[in-house]
Tab-separated table of C-alpha atoms in Angstrom:
chain	number	residue	atom	x	y	z
V	1	UNK	CA	105.257	243.354	19.594
V	2	UNK	CA	104.272	244.505	23.062
V	3	UNK	CA	100.709	245.199	22.030
V	4	UNK	CA	100.222	241.666	20.713
V	5	UNK	CA	101.613	240.222	23.949
V	6	UNK	CA	99.157	242.219	26.028
V	7	UNK	CA	96.211	241.154	23.887
V	8	UNK	CA	97.225	237.526	24.231
V	9	UNK	CA	97.243	237.858	27.998
V	10	UNK	CA	93.719	239.219	27.974
V	11	UNK	CA	92.309	236.164	26.262
V	12	UNK	CA	94.367	233.867	28.458
V	13	UNK	CA	92.955	235.548	31.556
V	14	UNK	CA	89.382	235.233	30.400
V	15	UNK	CA	89.775	231.626	29.367
V	16	UNK	CA	91.989	230.099	32.005
V	17	UNK	CA	91.779	231.965	35.310
V	18	UNK	CA	94.640	233.415	37.295
V	19	UNK	CA	98.088	232.712	38.747
V	20	UNK	CA	98.876	233.737	42.366
V	21	UNK	CA	101.863	235.905	43.209
V	22	UNK	CA	103.047	238.619	45.588
V	23	UNK	CA	105.223	241.721	45.884
V	24	UNK	CA	107.631	242.704	48.629
V	25	UNK	CA	110.084	245.247	50.002
V	26	UNK	CA	112.254	245.293	53.098
V	27	UNK	CA	109.918	247.899	54.655
V	28	UNK	CA	107.300	245.251	55.314
V	29	UNK	CA	109.826	243.541	57.619
V	30	UNK	CA	108.032	240.203	57.397
V	31	UNK	CA	110.272	237.141	57.100
V	32	UNK	CA	109.425	236.021	53.574
V	33	UNK	CA	108.910	232.329	52.920
V	34	UNK	CA	109.580	231.932	49.207
V	35	UNK	CA	109.511	228.135	49.314
V	36	UNK	CA	106.236	228.185	51.228
V	37	UNK	CA	104.763	230.634	48.748
V	38	UNK	CA	105.736	228.412	45.826
V	39	UNK	CA	104.320	225.321	47.540
V	40	UNK	CA	101.034	227.155	48.102
V	41	UNK	CA	100.703	227.933	44.388
V	42	UNK	CA	102.447	231.294	43.945
V	43	UNK	CA	104.474	231.497	40.754
V	44	UNK	CA	105.796	235.057	40.672
V	45	UNK	CA	107.059	237.830	42.921
V	46	UNK	CA	107.938	241.482	42.279
V	47	UNK	CA	110.669	242.838	44.543
V	48	UNK	CA	111.524	246.429	45.415
V	49	UNK	CA	114.925	247.448	44.062
V	50	UNK	CA	115.155	251.241	44.039
V	51	UNK	CA	113.541	254.581	44.856
V	52	UNK	CA	114.341	257.952	43.308
V	53	UNK	CA	118.003	258.149	42.255
V	54	UNK	CA	119.731	257.420	45.563
V	55	UNK	CA	117.909	254.665	47.441
V	56	UNK	CA	118.578	250.954	46.969
V	57	UNK	CA	116.491	248.464	48.934
V	58	UNK	CA	119.014	246.749	51.230
V	59	UNK	CA	117.202	243.414	51.057
V	60	UNK	CA	116.834	243.309	47.273
V	61	UNK	CA	119.689	240.904	46.556
V	62	UNK	CA	118.695	238.411	49.240
V	63	UNK	CA	115.044	238.586	48.221
V	64	UNK	CA	115.924	238.090	44.554
V	65	UNK	CA	118.134	235.112	45.329
V	66	UNK	CA	115.500	233.563	47.585
V	67	UNK	CA	112.830	233.950	44.929
V	68	UNK	CA	115.063	232.456	42.244
V	69	UNK	CA	116.045	229.500	44.404
V	70	UNK	CA	112.372	228.781	45.123
V	71	UNK	CA	111.574	228.572	41.408
V	72	UNK	CA	109.526	231.761	41.201
V	73	UNK	CA	109.407	234.014	38.162
V	74	UNK	CA	110.640	237.311	39.589
V	75	UNK	CA	110.980	240.947	38.713
V	76	UNK	CA	112.016	244.229	40.285
V	77	UNK	CA	110.196	247.478	40.933
V	78	UNK	CA	111.110	251.138	41.274
V	79	UNK	CA	109.258	253.540	43.578
V	80	UNK	CA	108.949	256.811	41.673
V	81	UNK	CA	109.638	260.317	42.998
V	82	UNK	CA	108.298	262.468	40.199
V	83	UNK	CA	109.470	265.734	41.753
V	84	UNK	CA	113.076	264.813	42.573
V	85	UNK	CA	114.644	264.008	39.186
V	86	UNK	CA	113.705	263.120	35.628
V	87	UNK	CA	112.031	259.921	34.551
V	88	UNK	CA	115.098	259.051	32.487
V	89	UNK	CA	117.450	259.526	35.448
V	90	UNK	CA	115.327	257.295	37.664
V	91	UNK	CA	114.995	254.633	34.969
V	92	UNK	CA	118.769	254.578	34.561
V	93	UNK	CA	119.270	254.237	38.327
V	94	UNK	CA	116.758	251.383	38.387
V	95	UNK	CA	118.467	249.639	35.478
V	96	UNK	CA	121.866	249.949	37.156
V	97	UNK	CA	120.604	248.431	40.410
V	98	UNK	CA	118.666	245.282	39.620
V	99	UNK	CA	115.833	246.572	37.470
V	100	UNK	CA	116.939	245.222	34.114
V	101	UNK	CA	115.360	242.483	32.049
V	102	UNK	CA	116.761	239.449	30.250
V	103	UNK	CA	115.113	236.824	28.073
V	104	UNK	CA	115.874	233.972	30.464
V	105	UNK	CA	112.253	232.968	30.996
V	106	UNK	CA	112.214	233.830	34.696
V	107	UNK	CA	112.579	237.630	34.692
V	108	UNK	CA	109.611	239.981	34.435
V	109	UNK	CA	110.073	243.431	32.917
V	110	UNK	CA	110.625	246.057	35.605
V	111	UNK	CA	107.695	247.754	37.304
V	112	UNK	CA	107.233	251.490	37.888
V	113	UNK	CA	105.412	252.127	41.189
V	114	UNK	CA	103.234	255.257	41.024
V	115	UNK	CA	101.412	256.288	44.197
V	116	UNK	CA	101.298	259.007	46.859
V	117	UNK	CA	100.671	262.713	46.369
V	118	UNK	CA	100.274	264.397	42.998
V	119	UNK	CA	103.421	266.519	42.783
V	120	UNK	CA	103.262	267.535	39.114
V	121	UNK	CA	100.545	268.722	36.790
V	122	UNK	CA	98.767	265.928	34.941
V	123	UNK	CA	100.544	266.706	31.680
V	124	UNK	CA	103.933	266.874	33.393
V	125	UNK	CA	103.273	263.582	35.190
V	126	UNK	CA	102.419	261.870	31.909
V	127	UNK	CA	105.594	263.265	30.339
V	128	UNK	CA	107.657	262.028	33.313
V	129	UNK	CA	106.199	258.524	33.061
V	130	UNK	CA	106.820	258.511	29.314
V	131	UNK	CA	110.439	259.544	29.907
V	132	UNK	CA	110.936	256.670	32.344
V	133	UNK	CA	109.155	254.186	30.097
V	134	UNK	CA	111.021	255.164	26.939
V	135	UNK	CA	114.391	255.037	28.702
V	136	UNK	CA	113.651	251.595	30.095
V	137	UNK	CA	112.474	250.379	26.694
V	138	UNK	CA	115.539	251.747	24.917
V	139	UNK	CA	117.769	249.740	27.255
V	140	UNK	CA	115.847	246.463	27.484
V	141	UNK	CA	113.483	246.283	24.527
V	142	UNK	CA	110.594	245.959	26.989
V	143	UNK	CA	108.227	248.540	28.392
V	144	UNK	CA	107.906	248.564	32.182
V	145	UNK	CA	104.820	247.434	34.008
V	146	UNK	CA	102.927	250.366	35.518
V	147	UNK	CA	101.652	249.957	39.083
V	148	UNK	CA	99.001	252.381	40.248
V	149	UNK	CA	95.579	252.705	41.829
V	150	UNK	CA	92.545	254.242	40.113
V	151	UNK	CA	92.466	257.332	42.338
V	152	UNK	CA	96.118	258.195	41.718
V	153	UNK	CA	95.932	257.634	37.996
V	154	UNK	CA	92.709	259.556	37.495
V	155	UNK	CA	93.826	262.486	39.657
V	156	UNK	CA	97.541	262.706	38.928
V	157	UNK	CA	97.560	261.951	35.189
V	158	UNK	CA	94.069	263.147	34.294
V	159	UNK	CA	93.189	259.505	33.584
V	160	UNK	CA	95.668	259.397	30.702
V	161	UNK	CA	95.333	256.628	28.126
V	162	UNK	CA	98.847	257.207	26.762
V	163	UNK	CA	100.221	253.868	27.995
V	164	UNK	CA	97.407	251.481	27.136
V	165	UNK	CA	99.128	249.998	24.082
V	166	UNK	CA	102.600	249.638	25.572
V	167	UNK	CA	102.681	249.202	29.347
V	168	UNK	CA	100.932	246.356	31.193
V	169	UNK	CA	98.842	247.558	34.140
V	170	UNK	CA	99.441	246.378	37.693
V	171	UNK	CA	96.258	247.491	39.417
V	172	UNK	CA	96.224	248.193	43.158
V	173	UNK	CA	92.675	247.856	44.449
V	174	UNK	CA	91.939	246.251	47.804
V	175	UNK	CA	88.482	244.902	47.148
V	176	UNK	CA	86.611	241.704	46.372
V	177	UNK	CA	86.769	242.557	42.660
V	178	UNK	CA	89.210	244.455	40.482
V	179	UNK	CA	86.537	246.718	39.026
V	180	UNK	CA	87.096	248.868	35.958
V	181	UNK	CA	90.742	249.747	35.278
V	182	UNK	CA	91.620	253.435	34.942
V	183	UNK	CA	93.123	255.183	31.951
V	184	UNK	CA	91.409	253.199	29.231
V	185	UNK	CA	93.251	249.957	29.979
V	186	UNK	CA	90.756	247.269	28.969
V	187	UNK	CA	92.013	244.922	31.691
V	188	UNK	CA	94.728	244.562	34.308
V	189	UNK	CA	97.730	242.284	33.813
V	190	UNK	CA	98.338	241.897	37.562
V	191	UNK	CA	95.942	242.808	40.386
V	192	UNK	CA	97.228	243.604	43.888
V	193	UNK	CA	94.210	242.880	46.066
V	194	UNK	CA	95.458	243.023	49.656
V	195	UNK	CA	98.512	243.825	51.769
V	196	UNK	CA	98.540	240.704	53.931
V	197	UNK	CA	99.941	237.791	51.945
V	198	UNK	CA	100.326	234.674	54.067
V	199	UNK	CA	104.010	234.260	53.208
V	200	UNK	CA	104.900	237.960	53.386
V	201	UNK	CA	104.178	241.094	51.378
V	202	UNK	CA	101.142	242.006	49.285
V	203	UNK	CA	98.866	239.527	47.526
V	204	UNK	CA	98.748	239.636	43.730
V	205	UNK	CA	97.126	237.673	40.953
V	206	UNK	CA	98.165	237.440	37.310
V	207	UNK	CA	95.341	237.798	34.798
V	208	UNK	CA	96.060	234.664	32.789
V	209	UNK	CA	97.414	231.146	33.018
V	210	UNK	CA	100.964	229.940	33.622
V	211	UNK	CA	101.843	230.065	29.934
V	212	UNK	CA	100.669	233.674	29.810
V	213	UNK	CA	102.866	234.539	32.786
V	214	UNK	CA	105.821	232.876	31.087
V	215	UNK	CA	105.074	234.842	27.921
V	216	UNK	CA	105.167	238.086	29.906
V	217	UNK	CA	108.585	237.051	31.205
V	218	UNK	CA	110.036	235.995	27.865
V	219	UNK	CA	108.714	238.905	25.799
């Protein structure tokens, strides 16, 4: 089922353009204007919930409520620490602290944030990501979005193509164009293209139209 959803988003993106959005955490310390973002055309936001197996973003609940009240489709993300605990343990912590998914039409599947130093071998990193992804899927019926940049993915996973058919790509590339996605993904689902969104956080764009975004939310 997931594969057919991803393919549908590809065609939607080619045919109908893009939908603005953004992502946030309390670290950015900007006062977020969810209503202003919605009025300007943004239709989704991804909000930091957890990190490792001990850290919970203190602003997650208020951010999530603000996004919901503004009418935004919203989701949560988990910042991975591949060397501190298993992928399964971190997925469970994420799920217990805001990272779940429900078929309510306004909740995106959770996002796994992969960046920073390479702390495992490429094969071990791929196994860790698979552990997280499978645990999340077993609980929700959805595979998590994978956020990464080309350099991290190519270096830290050996440019693995193991997740192409299951996990939508959130591509971090601060440039005038998204370029070629890493890891054999034929396209990105969401592109993070700068870290200075007018209403707070990082600027994103969904590769499709509004109906495609809603389809990603509903499953």
